[in-house]
C-alpha cells in the first residue's frame, strides 16, 4: 500500500480532497491508482497510519474517504542523532540521509569541522534534502520525520550531557561499538569524521568532554558508510 506524508491531516478527518498538482500527478500518472484503491497517510503528529479509499479521481482533485486508523509502533524510544562533518560532495549527504532515515536516525546535524572542504548549500539544495527525508520516511514506514540542521559554527559543549561517541580510524585507546553500554535514555550522538579525519584540536575537545572514542575495527570505512553501519548496530543492541 502506498504511503504519503499529509501534514494537514487531522485524526478526526473522515475524508480528504487532494488538490496538490504534484501529488495528483504522482497518483494518476506514475502510480496509476484506481477508484476503490487504498492509500495510507500519516501526519507526524499522531503515531497512526490513516487508511483511506479513493472514491473519485479527476484532473484537478482526488477524493478519498477514511476506512480505519492503524497504530504505528515503528519509532524507537530514544533519540539517535548523527553529527556529521560536512563532506566534499552533496551526493554524500543525500546518500546518508536516504539510508540513515531507514535505520531510524532522529536528527541530522551537518557541521563544518576544521578539515571540512568547502561545500555551499543553497536553500534549494536544503529543500531537496528535506524532500529526500520525507520520501525515505514514507518508504520506510516511520511516523516521525527527522530534522535536518546545517550549522557552520556548532558548539560541541552544548551536547556534553548526552551520550556521545566520536569515530576515529586510530585503534589506539579506542572502543569497539560492542564495548559501549547503550542504556542511556536521552540522546545518543554520533560524531563522524570528514574525509581527512578530525583535527587534533577537535579530538582534544572530544576527549576533554569524555566522549567515547570509537573505532570500527581495523578497516577504514567511508564516512557515509559509518553512519549507516553504526546507527543500525546501536538500534539493534540498545
Short mmCIF file of C-alpha atoms in Angstrom, two decimals:
data_model
loop_
_atom_site.label_atom_id
_atom_site.label_comp_id
_atom_site.label_asym_id
_atom_site.label_seq_id
_atom_site.Cartn_x
_atom_site.Cartn_y
_atom_site.Cartn_z
CA UNK A 1 0.00 0.00 0.00
CA UNK A 2 1.41 3.37 -1.00
CA UNK A 3 2.08 5.74 1.90
CA UNK A 4 2.19 9.55 1.92
CA UNK A 5 3.02 12.37 4.32
CA UNK A 6 -0.01 14.64 4.71
CA UNK A 7 0.85 17.27 7.38
CA UNK A 8 -2.59 18.94 7.48
CA UNK A 9 -4.45 15.69 8.08
CA UNK A 10 -6.36 15.59 11.36
CA UNK A 11 -7.23 12.42 13.22
CA UNK A 12 -10.91 13.42 13.10
CA UNK A 13 -10.96 13.80 9.29
CA UNK A 14 -13.25 11.25 7.68
CA UNK A 15 -12.40 12.34 4.15
CA UNK A 16 -9.73 14.28 2.28
CA UNK A 17 -9.55 16.01 -1.08
CA UNK A 18 -6.13 16.13 -2.69
CA UNK A 19 -5.60 19.20 -4.89
CA UNK A 20 -1.81 19.34 -4.96
CA UNK A 21 -0.81 19.06 -8.63
CA UNK A 22 2.44 17.23 -7.94
CA UNK A 23 0.76 14.61 -5.76
CA UNK A 24 -2.13 14.19 -8.18
CA UNK A 25 0.35 13.63 -10.99
CA UNK A 26 2.21 11.07 -8.91
CA UNK A 27 -1.01 9.21 -8.10
CA UNK A 28 -2.54 9.27 -11.57
CA UNK A 29 0.43 9.29 -13.95
CA UNK A 30 3.14 7.43 -12.02
CA UNK A 31 1.26 5.07 -9.72
CA UNK A 32 -1.85 4.91 -11.93
CA UNK A 33 -4.20 4.45 -8.99
CA UNK A 34 -7.81 3.43 -9.46
CA UNK A 35 -11.09 4.10 -7.68
CA UNK A 36 -11.53 1.92 -4.55
CA UNK A 37 -7.76 1.57 -4.19
CA UNK A 38 -6.45 2.07 -0.64
CA UNK A 39 -3.75 4.56 0.35
CA UNK A 40 -2.03 5.17 3.68
CA UNK A 41 -1.35 8.65 5.08
CA UNK A 42 0.46 9.97 8.17
CA UNK A 43 0.75 13.44 9.69
CA UNK A 44 3.73 13.07 12.10
CA UNK A 45 1.58 14.42 14.97
CA UNK A 46 -0.18 11.12 15.65
CA UNK A 47 1.59 7.76 15.66
CA UNK A 48 -1.01 6.46 13.27
CA UNK A 49 -1.38 5.34 9.69
CA UNK A 50 -4.65 6.62 8.28
CA UNK A 51 -6.09 4.26 5.70
CA UNK A 52 -8.22 5.91 3.01
CA UNK A 53 -10.06 4.61 -0.01
CA UNK A 54 -10.19 6.50 -3.32
CA UNK A 55 -13.75 7.49 -4.18
CA UNK A 56 -13.27 9.71 -7.21
CA UNK A 57 -10.45 10.90 -9.49
CA UNK A 58 -10.27 13.77 -11.94
CA UNK A 59 -7.59 16.07 -13.31
CA UNK A 60 -7.91 18.64 -10.54
CA UNK A 61 -8.55 16.59 -7.42
CA UNK A 62 -8.67 13.15 -5.86
CA UNK A 63 -11.32 12.49 -3.22
CA UNK A 64 -10.84 9.82 -0.54
CA UNK A 65 -12.80 8.54 2.47
CA UNK A 66 -11.31 7.04 5.60
CA UNK A 67 -11.59 3.33 6.32
CA UNK A 68 -9.60 3.00 9.54
CA UNK A 69 -6.72 4.20 11.71
CA UNK A 70 -3.81 1.87 12.41
CA UNK A 71 -1.34 2.40 15.23
CA UNK A 72 2.22 2.91 14.07
CA UNK A 73 4.78 1.46 16.50
CA UNK A 74 7.77 1.93 14.26
CA UNK A 75 9.68 4.61 16.20
CA UNK A 76 12.47 3.97 18.69
CA UNK A 77 12.15 5.25 22.28
CA UNK A 78 15.26 7.41 22.30
CA UNK A 79 16.93 9.96 20.03
CA UNK A 80 19.79 8.71 17.89
CA UNK A 81 21.48 11.67 16.23
CA UNK A 82 24.15 11.99 13.57
CA UNK A 83 26.64 14.84 13.87
CA UNK A 84 28.43 14.72 10.55
CA UNK A 85 31.27 16.90 9.40
CA UNK A 86 30.24 18.38 6.06
CA UNK A 87 31.55 16.14 3.27
CA UNK A 88 33.02 17.33 0.00
CA UNK A 89 30.02 16.36 -2.14
CA UNK A 90 26.27 16.90 -1.87
CA UNK A 91 25.71 13.33 -3.07
CA UNK A 92 27.27 12.02 0.14
CA UNK A 93 24.75 13.94 2.24
CA UNK A 94 21.90 12.65 0.08
CA UNK A 95 23.09 9.06 0.44
CA UNK A 96 23.48 9.40 4.20
CA UNK A 97 20.00 10.83 4.62
CA UNK A 98 18.32 8.20 2.45
CA UNK A 99 19.87 5.28 4.33
CA UNK A 100 20.04 6.67 7.87
CA UNK A 101 16.33 7.61 7.85
CA UNK A 102 15.56 3.96 7.13
CA UNK A 103 17.51 2.84 10.22
CA UNK A 104 15.68 5.32 12.45
CA UNK A 105 18.06 8.23 12.93
CA UNK A 106 16.24 11.07 14.73
CA UNK A 107 18.22 14.20 13.83
CA UNK A 108 20.85 15.13 11.26
CA UNK A 109 23.40 17.79 12.23
CA UNK A 110 25.84 18.67 9.47
CA UNK A 111 28.56 20.98 10.72
CA UNK A 112 31.75 22.48 9.33
CA UNK A 113 34.69 20.83 11.03
CA UNK A 114 38.25 22.16 10.81
CA UNK A 115 39.00 19.78 7.94
CA UNK A 116 35.71 20.01 6.08
CA UNK A 117 36.08 21.04 2.47
CA UNK A 118 34.08 23.93 1.07
CA UNK A 119 30.51 22.93 0.24
CA UNK A 120 27.86 25.58 -0.36
CA UNK A 121 24.28 24.51 0.29
CA UNK A 122 21.69 26.84 -1.21
CA UNK A 123 18.10 26.99 0.02
CA UNK A 124 17.05 24.91 -2.99
CA UNK A 125 19.57 22.21 -2.11
CA UNK A 126 18.46 22.15 1.51
CA UNK A 127 14.83 21.95 0.37
CA UNK A 128 15.78 18.96 -1.79
CA UNK A 129 17.45 17.28 1.19
CA UNK A 130 14.31 17.73 3.29
CA UNK A 131 12.25 16.25 0.47
CA UNK A 132 14.55 13.22 0.42
CA UNK A 133 13.98 12.81 4.16
CA UNK A 134 10.19 12.79 3.70
CA UNK A 135 10.39 10.30 0.84
CA UNK A 136 12.55 7.98 2.96
CA UNK A 137 10.09 8.23 5.87
CA UNK A 138 7.18 7.41 3.56
CA UNK A 139 9.02 4.40 2.15
CA UNK A 140 10.31 3.01 5.45
CA UNK A 141 7.02 3.19 7.35
CA UNK A 142 8.15 5.62 10.04
CA UNK A 143 5.82 8.11 11.71
CA UNK A 144 8.43 10.71 12.66
CA UNK A 145 10.27 12.98 10.24
CA UNK A 146 13.90 13.59 11.29
CA UNK A 147 15.03 17.18 11.44
CA UNK A 148 17.89 18.45 9.30
CA UNK A 149 20.21 21.09 10.79
CA UNK A 150 23.18 22.59 8.95
CA UNK A 151 25.39 24.78 11.12
CA UNK A 152 28.83 26.21 10.37
CA UNK A 153 29.53 27.09 13.99
CA UNK A 154 28.34 24.23 16.15
CA UNK A 155 29.29 24.36 19.84
CA UNK A 156 30.15 20.78 20.77
CA UNK A 157 30.00 21.58 24.50
CA UNK A 158 26.23 22.11 24.18
CA UNK A 159 25.84 18.33 23.88
CA UNK A 160 28.19 17.24 26.67
CA UNK A 161 25.34 15.93 28.87
CA UNK A 162 24.28 13.33 26.30
CA UNK A 163 25.89 10.00 25.47
CA UNK A 164 28.40 10.95 22.80
CA UNK A 165 30.56 8.83 20.54
CA UNK A 166 33.14 10.07 18.07
CA UNK A 167 34.50 7.79 15.39
CA UNK A 168 38.17 7.54 14.59
CA UNK A 169 40.42 5.43 12.38
CA UNK A 170 43.04 5.01 15.10
CA UNK A 171 42.65 1.77 17.07
CA UNK A 172 44.78 3.02 19.94
CA UNK A 173 42.76 3.80 23.09
CA UNK A 174 39.53 3.23 21.14
CA UNK A 175 36.49 1.15 21.98
CA UNK A 176 34.54 -1.08 19.68
CA UNK A 177 30.79 -0.49 19.47
CA UNK A 178 30.14 -3.79 21.22
CA UNK A 179 32.09 -2.48 24.24
CA UNK A 180 29.77 0.51 24.77
CA UNK A 181 26.80 0.32 27.13
CA UNK A 182 23.81 1.85 25.34
CA UNK A 183 21.40 2.13 28.25
CA UNK A 184 21.24 5.90 28.08
CA UNK A 185 17.63 7.06 27.86
CA UNK A 186 18.03 10.52 26.31
CA UNK A 187 20.17 11.33 23.29
CA UNK A 188 22.88 9.22 21.71
CA UNK A 189 25.02 11.39 19.46
CA UNK A 190 27.37 10.02 16.81
CA UNK A 191 30.15 12.36 15.64
CA UNK A 192 31.60 11.19 12.33
CA UNK A 193 34.82 12.43 10.76
CA UNK A 194 35.24 14.33 7.48
CA UNK A 195 37.30 12.91 4.59
CA UNK A 196 40.61 13.81 6.28
CA UNK A 197 39.60 12.98 9.84
CA UNK A 198 39.04 15.21 12.85
CA UNK A 199 41.82 17.63 13.72
CA UNK A 200 43.97 17.22 16.84
CA UNK A 201 42.17 20.21 18.36
CA UNK A 202 38.75 18.63 17.79
CA UNK A 203 39.93 15.32 19.22
CA UNK A 204 41.17 17.16 22.32
CA UNK A 205 37.71 18.73 22.73
CA UNK A 206 36.01 15.34 22.44
CA UNK A 207 38.45 13.79 24.94
CA UNK A 208 38.07 16.61 27.47
CA UNK A 209 34.28 16.19 27.33
CA UNK A 210 34.64 12.43 27.93
CA UNK A 211 33.22 11.39 24.57
CA UNK A 212 33.61 7.70 23.77
CA UNK A 213 36.35 7.18 21.17
CA UNK A 214 35.11 4.53 18.75
CA UNK A 215 36.96 2.58 16.11
CA UNK A 216 35.24 0.25 13.65
CA UNK A 217 37.88 -2.48 13.80
CA UNK A 218 40.91 -2.31 11.52
CA UNK A 219 39.19 -1.21 8.33
CA UNK A 220 38.76 2.37 7.21
CA UNK A 221 35.19 2.96 6.11
CA UNK A 222 33.86 5.84 4.08
CA UNK A 223 32.14 8.43 6.25
CA UNK A 224 28.74 7.76 4.67
CA UNK A 225 29.16 4.04 5.44
CA UNK A 226 29.99 4.68 9.11
CA UNK A 227 26.70 6.48 9.72
CA UNK A 228 24.53 3.65 8.46
CA UNK A 229 26.50 0.75 9.97
CA UNK A 230 26.85 2.29 13.43
CA UNK A 231 23.25 3.54 13.64
CA UNK A 232 21.78 0.16 12.76
CA UNK A 233 24.08 -1.62 15.24
CA UNK A 234 23.11 0.68 18.12
CA UNK A 235 19.39 0.39 17.50
CA UNK A 236 19.61 -3.40 17.36
CA UNK A 237 21.64 -3.63 20.57
CA UNK A 238 20.20 -0.96 22.85
#
